[in-house]
Amino acid sequence: MNSATPTPSKARFGKYIGIYLAIILFVCAFGLGVLAGQAYYVRKQIQNENGQIEISKVINLNRTLNKSDEVNFYQFWEIWDKIKQKYVNTNVKDVDLFYGAIEGMVYALGDPYSVYMVPKTADEFAKDLSGEFEGIGAEIGIKGGQLTVVAPLTDSPAEKAGLRAGDKILSIDKASTFGMDVNTAVSQIRGKAGTEVVLVITRNGAGKAFEVKITREKINVPSVNFSWQGDKVAYIRVLQFNEDTETDFDRYVSRLAKEGAKGIVLDLRNNPGGFLDTAVSMSSEWIENGVIVSEKSENGYGKDHPVVGGHRLVGYKTVVLVNGGSASASEIVAGALQDHGKAIVLGEKTFGKGSVQDFETFEDGSALKLTVAEWYTPNGRNINKDGIRPDIEFKEDWENEKIGEDKMLEKALELLTAKQWPPEKDKIVTTTTAEKAP
């Protein structure tokens, strides 16, 4: 079970941990002599009259408040002391109060994708990105203020139980999700393989809310699937932009020219996202120069992510499949290929998860995931606000498709083998009927 993937860069996530620890070790080694000389002076500054270390003095040591500061940190420590002295349960640990205070501070931002993670949660998040975890195999996020299924992973317990992209989760094992953040929801849905979780959900067109019972399993997320379709059309399904995606994708791309591919279907449906670097390198296989995606924030910060090496798929007729479960890194790829005129985007409007998170780990194993900007396509579209609208809208027919049937894929193959290329855009292909609850 994942939270809607925040598209961290591997440079920020994978390499950061090693660099951070290296810096810590270097600073510790270099600073031992200096610290030895200053230790007595600092200790006297932060001790109270009884010789005990006061946390408030540690925090405020050498800190100068500027005129804009309206926060009295001594009130925080006053409340801390009152809890320690008067709270009925004397078993409360300092570390729990400490973590709780930080979690509350980040929660106050009102951003579902900015999260402070205690060490255990941070470790689980890292496992999610590696592609192995135990749970139901679904990506969740916040949409319209409600806990929402971004996408069930292919062949996961969630998909087998009938969970769909866009489902709103009202409760988890009878606990209401009202006001619940993503990480709390993930921790409640996640569990040991073989155990069961009961979700109450609502679905567009389904009428009343209904229960979905799901048995948890060990989830091994495949990165990329490949097959030949029709008359030498390469079908590449990218399920997640995790640690293995770039290697797997590269292996399949190397086959296309050798085996005479006449077209490509890039399937990003129900792909919740992942690493930014992988999205940029994948897009660069079709795009020769220019920008893949840009980061922008209200404080004036901006950064372009340009094309990198590759370009092996330039000139191939390509159709990209998307739906409401395509999010984050998936939207970056679809938006870049669409804006550069390298592919036709077919399907439904994407999820609209276009915020940029920095991910930092700390000495104790905890981590902070903080939104610092929003994604914009090469033509300046705000992914977080608008999502990616397809060139040709095709609404999936969940109820009437037979097992193993994929009408959207069939439509993509039809477009690639038609005499006219590129096909007429801004068309709507409707095959849906009113959806009913399973």
Short mmCIF file of C-alpha atoms in Angstrom, two decimals:
data_model
loop_
_atom_site.label_atom_id
_atom_site.label_comp_id
_atom_site.label_asym_id
_atom_site.label_seq_id
_atom_site.Cartn_x
_atom_site.Cartn_y
_atom_site.Cartn_z
CA MET A 1 0.00 0.00 0.00
CA ASN A 2 1.49 3.30 -1.02
CA SER A 3 0.61 6.90 -0.57
CA ALA A 4 0.19 8.78 -3.81
CA THR A 5 3.71 8.78 -4.98
CA PRO A 6 5.38 12.13 -4.45
CA THR A 7 7.82 11.85 -7.34
CA PRO A 8 11.02 12.21 -5.32
CA SER A 9 14.19 12.42 -7.37
CA LYS A 10 16.58 9.51 -6.92
CA ALA A 11 19.25 12.14 -6.39
CA ARG A 12 17.21 13.46 -3.50
CA PHE A 13 16.12 10.09 -2.10
CA GLY A 14 18.52 7.33 -3.02
CA LYS A 15 21.78 9.23 -2.93
CA TYR A 16 20.79 11.66 -0.21
CA ILE A 17 20.99 9.11 2.58
CA GLY A 18 24.57 8.15 1.80
CA ILE A 19 25.72 11.73 1.30
CA TYR A 20 23.99 12.87 4.46
CA LEU A 21 25.63 10.19 6.58
CA ALA A 22 29.01 10.88 5.00
CA ILE A 23 28.70 14.57 5.84
CA ILE A 24 27.68 13.75 9.41
CA LEU A 25 30.70 11.47 9.87
CA PHE A 26 33.05 14.02 8.35
CA VAL A 27 31.75 16.86 10.47
CA CYS A 28 31.90 14.73 13.60
CA ALA A 29 35.50 13.73 12.93
CA PHE A 30 36.63 17.23 11.97
CA GLY A 31 34.83 18.89 14.84
CA LEU A 32 35.93 16.72 17.76
CA GLY A 33 38.72 19.07 18.77
CA VAL A 34 36.55 22.15 18.51
CA LEU A 35 33.71 20.47 20.38
CA ALA A 36 36.03 19.38 23.15
CA GLY A 37 37.06 22.97 23.70
CA GLN A 38 33.54 24.36 23.63
CA ALA A 39 31.70 21.56 25.42
CA TYR A 40 32.04 22.97 28.91
CA TYR A 41 30.91 26.46 27.84
CA VAL A 42 27.88 25.14 25.93
CA ARG A 43 26.93 22.73 28.70
CA LYS A 44 26.86 25.57 31.22
CA GLN A 45 24.59 27.53 28.88
CA ILE A 46 22.00 24.76 28.56
CA GLN A 47 21.98 23.50 32.15
CA ASN A 48 19.39 24.66 34.65
CA GLU A 49 20.17 25.52 38.25
CA ASN A 50 20.00 21.83 39.20
CA GLY A 51 22.58 20.86 36.63
CA GLN A 52 20.05 19.19 34.30
CA ILE A 53 19.92 19.78 30.53
CA GLU A 54 16.95 21.93 29.51
CA ILE A 55 15.62 21.08 26.05
CA SER A 56 14.30 24.62 25.65
CA LYS A 57 17.79 26.02 26.07
CA VAL A 58 19.17 23.57 23.54
CA ILE A 59 16.59 24.58 20.95
CA ASN A 60 16.95 28.31 21.49
CA LEU A 61 20.73 28.38 21.88
CA ASN A 62 22.23 31.15 19.71
CA ARG A 63 18.83 31.76 18.09
CA THR A 64 17.91 35.38 17.41
CA LEU A 65 14.22 36.10 16.86
CA ASN A 66 13.50 38.49 14.00
CA LYS A 67 10.68 41.01 13.99
CA SER A 68 8.34 38.72 12.06
CA ASP A 69 8.52 36.01 14.71
CA GLU A 70 5.28 35.95 16.65
CA VAL A 71 5.81 32.54 18.23
CA ASN A 72 6.73 32.22 21.88
CA PHE A 73 8.61 28.93 22.06
CA TYR A 74 8.65 29.12 25.82
CA GLN A 75 4.90 28.42 25.73
CA PHE A 76 5.67 25.16 23.94
CA TRP A 77 8.07 24.12 26.67
CA GLU A 78 5.68 25.30 29.36
CA ILE A 79 3.03 22.93 27.98
CA TRP A 80 5.67 20.20 27.64
CA ASP A 81 6.48 20.60 31.34
CA LYS A 82 2.81 20.56 32.34
CA ILE A 83 2.27 17.31 30.43
CA LYS A 84 5.29 15.76 32.10
CA GLN A 85 4.21 16.93 35.55
CA LYS A 86 0.43 16.51 35.49
CA TYR A 87 -0.71 14.12 32.75
CA VAL A 88 -2.55 11.14 34.23
CA ASN A 89 -0.54 8.54 32.29
CA THR A 90 3.07 8.61 33.45
CA ASN A 91 4.18 6.11 30.79
CA VAL A 92 4.30 8.70 27.99
CA LYS A 93 7.75 8.72 26.41
CA ASP A 94 9.59 11.92 25.56
CA VAL A 95 10.34 10.63 22.08
CA ASP A 96 6.61 10.14 21.40
CA LEU A 97 5.87 13.71 22.45
CA PHE A 98 8.76 14.91 20.31
CA TYR A 99 7.62 13.04 17.19
CA GLY A 100 4.00 14.02 17.80
CA ALA A 101 4.91 17.71 17.99
CA ILE A 102 6.77 17.56 14.68
CA GLU A 103 3.96 15.62 13.01
CA GLY A 104 1.48 18.23 14.19
CA MET A 105 3.64 21.06 12.88
CA VAL A 106 3.79 19.53 9.40
CA TYR A 107 0.09 18.59 9.48
CA ALA A 108 -0.72 22.26 10.17
CA LEU A 109 0.49 23.08 6.65
CA GLY A 110 -2.76 21.58 5.34
CA ASP A 111 -0.91 19.76 2.57
CA PRO A 112 -1.67 16.02 2.30
CA TYR A 113 1.67 15.36 0.61
CA SER A 114 3.87 17.10 3.19
CA VAL A 115 4.47 14.51 5.90
CA TYR A 116 6.86 13.88 8.77
CA MET A 117 7.59 10.16 9.13
CA VAL A 118 8.78 8.46 12.28
CA PRO A 119 11.58 5.94 11.65
CA LYS A 120 9.27 2.94 11.13
CA THR A 121 7.07 4.81 8.64
CA ALA A 122 10.10 6.19 6.79
CA ASP A 123 11.47 2.66 6.44
CA GLU A 124 8.14 1.43 5.03
CA PHE A 125 8.10 4.32 2.56
CA ALA A 126 11.56 3.32 1.32
CA LYS A 127 10.37 -0.28 0.88
CA ASP A 128 7.39 0.93 -1.15
CA LEU A 129 9.70 2.66 -3.61
CA SER A 130 11.84 -0.47 -3.86
CA GLY A 131 8.75 -2.35 -5.05
CA GLU A 132 8.31 -4.83 -2.18
CA PHE A 133 5.88 -4.56 0.74
CA GLU A 134 2.92 -6.28 2.41
CA GLY A 135 -0.55 -4.82 2.01
CA ILE A 136 -3.37 -4.62 -0.52
CA GLY A 137 -1.41 -3.13 -3.43
CA ALA A 138 -3.13 0.19 -4.02
CA GLU A 139 -1.96 3.78 -4.25
CA ILE A 140 -4.00 6.30 -2.27
CA GLY A 141 -4.06 10.08 -2.03
CA ILE A 142 -6.28 13.01 -1.12
CA LYS A 143 -8.67 14.29 -3.81
CA GLY A 144 -11.27 16.93 -3.07
CA GLY A 145 -10.52 16.59 0.63
CA GLN A 146 -11.33 12.86 0.63
CA LEU A 147 -9.15 9.79 0.91
CA THR A 148 -9.14 8.42 -2.64
CA VAL A 149 -7.81 5.38 -4.47
CA VAL A 150 -5.33 6.71 -7.03
CA ALA A 151 -4.77 3.31 -8.58
CA PRO A 152 -4.88 -0.38 -7.66
CA LEU A 153 -1.69 -2.10 -8.79
CA THR A 154 -2.02 -4.74 -11.49
CA ASP A 155 -2.93 -8.22 -10.18
CA SER A 156 -2.89 -6.91 -6.61
CA PRO A 157 -5.35 -7.95 -3.88
CA ALA A 158 -6.97 -4.53 -4.25
CA GLU A 159 -7.57 -5.01 -7.98
CA LYS A 160 -8.83 -8.57 -7.50
CA ALA A 161 -11.27 -7.37 -4.83
CA GLY A 162 -12.72 -4.83 -7.26
CA LEU A 163 -11.15 -1.60 -5.98
CA ARG A 164 -10.92 1.04 -8.73
CA ALA A 165 -9.16 4.32 -9.38
CA GLY A 166 -11.30 7.16 -8.06
CA ASP A 167 -13.01 5.18 -5.29
CA LYS A 168 -13.50 7.28 -2.14
CA ILE A 169 -12.58 5.49 1.11
CA LEU A 170 -15.03 6.37 3.89
CA SER A 171 -13.73 4.00 6.57
CA ILE A 172 -10.99 1.47 7.28
CA ASP A 173 -12.03 -1.40 9.54
CA LYS A 174 -14.93 0.77 10.81
CA ALA A 175 -12.64 3.73 11.58
CA SER A 176 -13.78 6.87 9.76
CA THR A 177 -11.28 8.44 7.37
CA PHE A 178 -12.69 11.95 7.89
CA GLY A 179 -9.71 14.24 8.46
CA MET A 180 -7.28 11.31 8.16
CA ASP A 181 -3.96 12.00 6.45
CA VAL A 182 -2.49 9.67 3.85
CA ASN A 183 0.24 8.19 6.05
CA THR A 184 -2.21 7.30 8.81
CA ALA A 185 -4.49 5.64 6.27
CA VAL A 186 -1.59 3.69 4.79
CA SER A 187 -0.50 2.45 8.21
CA GLN A 188 -4.04 1.24 8.96
CA ILE A 189 -4.54 -0.48 5.60
CA ARG A 190 -1.10 -2.05 5.58
CA GLY A 191 -0.66 -5.30 7.50
CA LYS A 192 0.72 -8.81 7.50
CA ALA A 193 0.02 -11.07 4.55
CA GLY A 194 -3.04 -13.25 5.14
CA THR A 195 -4.91 -10.74 7.30
CA GLU A 196 -8.05 -8.94 6.13
CA VAL A 197 -8.98 -5.26 5.93
CA VAL A 198 -12.49 -3.96 5.27
CA LEU A 199 -12.95 -0.68 3.40
CA VAL A 200 -16.22 1.18 2.98
CA ILE A 201 -16.14 3.12 -0.28
CA THR A 202 -18.27 5.26 -2.55
CA ARG A 203 -17.98 5.23 -6.32
CA ASN A 204 -19.29 7.57 -8.98
CA GLY A 205 -22.51 6.12 -10.36
CA ALA A 206 -22.70 3.39 -7.72
CA GLY A 207 -25.31 4.97 -5.48
CA LYS A 208 -24.88 3.81 -1.88
CA ALA A 209 -21.58 3.17 -0.15
CA PHE A 210 -20.51 -0.47 0.03
CA GLU A 211 -17.90 -2.69 1.67
CA VAL A 212 -14.83 -4.14 -0.01
CA LYS A 213 -13.06 -6.92 1.90
CA ILE A 214 -9.43 -7.39 0.93
CA THR A 215 -6.93 -10.02 2.10
CA ARG A 216 -3.44 -8.59 2.36
CA GLU A 217 -0.55 -10.21 0.50
CA LYS A 218 3.14 -9.69 -0.05
CA ILE A 219 3.29 -7.25 -2.94
CA ASN A 220 6.09 -7.45 -5.49
CA VAL A 221 5.50 -4.62 -7.90
CA PRO A 222 6.69 -5.44 -11.43
CA SER A 223 8.19 -2.37 -12.99
CA VAL A 224 7.59 -2.82 -16.72
CA ASN A 225 5.70 -5.36 -18.84
CA PHE A 226 6.32 -5.87 -22.56
CA SER A 227 4.58 -7.72 -25.38
CA TRP A 228 4.04 -7.55 -29.14
CA GLN A 229 0.55 -6.62 -30.29
CA GLY A 230 -1.01 -6.86 -33.76
CA ASP A 231 1.35 -6.16 -36.62
CA LYS A 232 4.62 -5.49 -34.77
CA VAL A 233 3.29 -2.89 -32.33
CA ALA A 234 5.34 -2.80 -29.12
CA TYR A 235 3.16 -2.69 -26.02
CA ILE A 236 5.04 -1.31 -23.01
CA ARG A 237 3.17 -1.09 -19.74
CA VAL A 238 4.91 0.89 -17.02
CA LEU A 239 3.30 0.09 -13.67
CA GLN A 240 5.39 2.31 -11.42
CA PHE A 241 8.47 4.50 -11.63
CA ASN A 242 10.49 2.67 -8.98
CA GLU A 243 14.15 1.70 -8.60
CA ASP A 244 14.03 -0.95 -11.34
CA THR A 245 11.98 0.91 -13.96
CA GLU A 246 14.82 2.58 -15.84
CA THR A 247 16.76 -0.68 -16.24
CA ASP A 248 13.69 -2.68 -17.27
CA PHE A 249 12.52 -0.04 -19.73
CA ASP A 250 15.99 0.24 -21.27
CA ARG A 251 16.09 -3.51 -21.85
CA TYR A 252 12.83 -3.48 -23.81
CA VAL A 253 13.64 -0.33 -25.78
CA SER A 254 16.84 -1.95 -27.07
CA ARG A 255 14.68 -4.65 -28.70
CA LEU A 256 12.42 -2.36 -30.71
CA ALA A 257 14.73 -1.41 -33.57
CA LYS A 258 16.27 -4.88 -33.74
CA GLU A 259 12.87 -6.57 -34.01
CA GLY A 260 11.29 -4.04 -36.36
CA ALA A 261 8.66 -2.27 -34.29
CA LYS A 262 6.15 -0.30 -36.38
CA GLY A 263 4.60 1.59 -33.49
CA ILE A 264 4.48 1.85 -29.70
CA VAL A 265 1.73 1.81 -27.09
CA LEU A 266 3.00 3.23 -23.80
CA ASP A 267 0.48 2.24 -21.14
CA LEU A 268 0.55 4.48 -18.05
CA ARG A 269 -2.94 3.63 -16.78
CA ASN A 270 -3.15 3.24 -13.01
CA ASN A 271 0.52 4.17 -12.70
CA PRO A 272 0.76 6.25 -9.50
CA GLY A 273 4.21 7.68 -10.21
CA GLY A 274 7.60 7.41 -8.54
CA PHE A 275 11.06 8.78 -9.31
CA LEU A 276 11.40 12.04 -11.23
CA ASP A 277 14.74 11.08 -12.80
CA THR A 278 13.19 7.97 -14.34
CA ALA A 279 10.32 9.99 -15.83
CA VAL A 280 12.79 12.44 -17.38
CA SER A 281 15.04 9.73 -18.86
CA MET A 282 12.04 7.80 -20.23
CA SER A 283 10.57 10.90 -21.90
CA SER A 284 13.96 11.70 -23.39
CA GLU A 285 13.84 8.52 -25.48
CA TRP A 286 11.21 10.25 -27.66
CA ILE A 287 12.35 13.88 -27.29
CA GLU A 288 15.63 15.17 -28.75
CA ASN A 289 15.92 18.55 -27.02
CA GLY A 290 14.11 21.01 -24.81
CA VAL A 291 12.45 20.76 -21.42
CA ILE A 292 10.67 17.69 -20.04
CA VAL A 293 9.10 19.32 -16.98
CA SER A 294 9.54 22.45 -14.85
CA GLU A 295 9.27 23.11 -11.12
CA LYS A 296 7.73 26.39 -9.99
CA SER A 297 6.71 27.80 -6.62
CA GLU A 298 4.97 30.93 -5.35
CA ASN A 299 8.19 32.29 -3.85
CA GLY A 300 9.72 32.62 -7.31
CA TYR A 301 11.70 29.38 -7.29
CA GLY A 302 11.92 27.70 -10.68
CA LYS A 303 13.88 24.86 -12.22
CA ASP A 304 13.73 23.24 -15.65
CA HIS A 305 14.48 19.55 -16.13
CA PRO A 306 15.87 19.23 -19.66
CA VAL A 307 16.17 16.28 -21.98
CA VAL A 308 18.93 13.82 -21.10
CA GLY A 309 20.54 11.08 -23.26
CA GLY A 310 18.63 8.49 -25.20
CA HIS A 311 16.48 9.55 -28.16
CA ARG A 312 16.19 5.94 -29.40
CA LEU A 313 12.42 6.19 -29.92
CA VAL A 314 12.39 9.43 -31.91
CA GLY A 315 10.18 9.01 -34.97
CA TYR A 316 8.17 6.03 -33.73
CA LYS A 317 4.40 6.44 -33.92
CA THR A 318 3.31 6.34 -30.29
CA VAL A 319 0.04 6.27 -28.36
CA VAL A 320 0.11 6.89 -24.60
CA LEU A 321 -2.74 5.39 -22.54
CA VAL A 322 -3.84 7.25 -19.39
CA ASN A 323 -6.76 7.28 -16.96
CA GLY A 324 -7.75 8.74 -13.60
CA GLY A 325 -5.18 6.49 -11.92
CA SER A 326 -2.26 7.97 -13.86
CA ALA A 327 -0.49 10.33 -11.48
CA SER A 328 2.70 12.22 -10.76
CA ALA A 329 5.60 10.83 -12.84
CA SER A 330 3.07 9.30 -15.26
CA GLU A 331 1.63 12.76 -15.88
CA ILE A 332 5.11 14.19 -16.42
CA VAL A 333 5.80 11.65 -19.20
CA ALA A 334 2.37 11.98 -20.83
CA GLY A 335 2.48 15.78 -20.67
CA ALA A 336 6.00 16.00 -22.12
CA LEU A 337 5.28 13.68 -25.05
CA GLN A 338 2.00 15.49 -25.71
CA ASP A 339 3.48 19.02 -25.62
CA HIS A 340 6.43 18.05 -27.82
CA GLY A 341 4.11 16.39 -30.34
CA LYS A 342 5.78 13.00 -29.94
CA ALA A 343 2.68 10.97 -29.04
CA ILE A 344 -1.09 10.89 -29.05
CA VAL A 345 -2.53 10.69 -25.53
CA LEU A 346 -5.59 8.44 -25.40
CA GLY A 347 -7.88 7.79 -22.44
CA GLU A 348 -9.27 9.78 -19.53
CA LYS A 349 -8.13 12.90 -17.67
CA THR A 350 -5.32 12.02 -15.28
CA PHE A 351 -5.34 12.29 -11.48
CA GLY A 352 -3.66 15.69 -11.18
CA LYS A 353 -0.82 14.99 -8.71
CA GLY A 354 1.75 17.55 -9.73
CA SER A 355 3.50 18.71 -6.59
CA VAL A 356 7.23 18.43 -5.94
CA GLN A 357 8.43 16.93 -2.67
CA ASP A 358 11.88 17.09 -1.15
CA PHE A 359 12.61 13.98 0.89
CA GLU A 360 15.16 14.25 3.70
CA THR A 361 16.21 11.63 6.23
CA PHE A 362 17.60 12.33 9.68
CA GLU A 363 20.02 10.64 12.06
CA ASP A 364 17.31 8.77 13.95
CA GLY A 365 15.84 7.30 10.76
CA SER A 366 12.87 9.67 10.62
CA ALA A 367 12.17 11.63 7.46
CA LEU A 368 10.46 14.76 6.15
CA LYS A 369 8.60 14.83 2.85
CA LEU A 370 7.90 18.50 2.10
CA THR A 371 6.15 20.08 -0.87
CA VAL A 372 8.42 22.74 -2.36
CA ALA A 373 6.96 23.40 -5.82
CA GLU A 374 4.50 22.28 -8.50
CA TRP A 375 5.07 20.55 -11.84
CA TYR A 376 4.45 22.32 -15.15
CA THR A 377 4.52 20.72 -18.59
CA PRO A 378 6.82 22.13 -21.32
CA ASN A 379 3.93 24.34 -22.54
CA GLY A 380 3.28 25.68 -19.06
CA ARG A 381 0.30 23.59 -17.95
CA ASN A 382 -0.04 23.12 -14.20
CA ILE A 383 -0.24 19.35 -13.67
CA ASN A 384 -1.34 19.68 -10.05
CA LYS A 385 -4.25 21.93 -10.98
CA ASP A 386 -5.37 20.50 -14.30
CA GLY A 387 -3.93 17.01 -14.72
CA ILE A 388 -3.33 15.89 -18.32
CA ARG A 389 -6.27 15.94 -20.70
CA PRO A 390 -6.04 13.33 -23.47
CA ASP A 391 -5.94 14.22 -27.16
CA ILE A 392 -8.64 11.62 -27.69
CA GLU A 393 -10.97 10.90 -24.79
CA PHE A 394 -11.83 7.24 -24.31
CA LYS A 395 -13.88 6.22 -21.30
CA GLU A 396 -13.23 2.70 -20.07
CA ASP A 397 -16.22 0.37 -19.82
CA TRP A 398 -15.59 -1.58 -16.63
CA GLU A 399 -18.93 -3.34 -16.55
CA ASN A 400 -19.28 -4.57 -20.12
CA GLU A 401 -15.74 -5.57 -21.05
CA LYS A 402 -15.15 -9.29 -21.00
CA ILE A 403 -12.32 -10.80 -18.96
CA GLY A 404 -9.07 -10.21 -20.82
CA GLU A 405 -10.66 -7.60 -23.09
CA ASP A 406 -9.10 -4.14 -23.32
CA LYS A 407 -11.06 -1.75 -25.52
CA MET A 408 -8.71 1.17 -24.97
CA LEU A 409 -5.72 -0.87 -26.09
CA GLU A 410 -7.71 -2.02 -29.12
CA LYS A 411 -8.43 1.63 -29.95
CA ALA A 412 -4.73 2.48 -29.66
CA LEU A 413 -3.81 -0.33 -32.06
CA GLU A 414 -6.50 0.89 -34.45
CA LEU A 415 -5.02 4.41 -34.42
CA LEU A 416 -1.48 3.15 -35.01
CA THR A 417 -2.44 0.97 -37.99
CA ALA A 418 -4.79 3.49 -39.65
CA LYS A 419 -3.73 5.29 -42.83
CA GLN A 420 -4.00 8.72 -41.20
CA TRP A 421 -1.28 9.66 -38.74
CA PRO A 422 -1.46 11.59 -36.56
CA PRO A 423 -5.17 10.96 -36.04
CA GLU A 424 -7.77 13.66 -35.53
CA LYS A 425 -7.53 15.05 -32.00
CA ASP A 426 -10.10 16.37 -29.51
CA LYS A 427 -12.41 13.47 -30.19
CA ILE A 428 -14.50 11.69 -27.58
CA VAL A 429 -14.95 7.94 -27.87
CA THR A 430 -17.66 6.85 -25.43
CA THR A 431 -18.20 3.19 -24.64
CA THR A 432 -19.31 3.42 -21.03
CA THR A 433 -22.52 2.51 -19.33
CA ALA A 434 -23.59 3.50 -15.83
CA GLU A 435 -21.25 1.87 -13.34
CA LYS A 436 -22.64 -0.29 -10.58
CA ALA A 437 -21.08 -1.50 -7.39
CA PRO A 438 -19.67 -5.04 -7.51
#
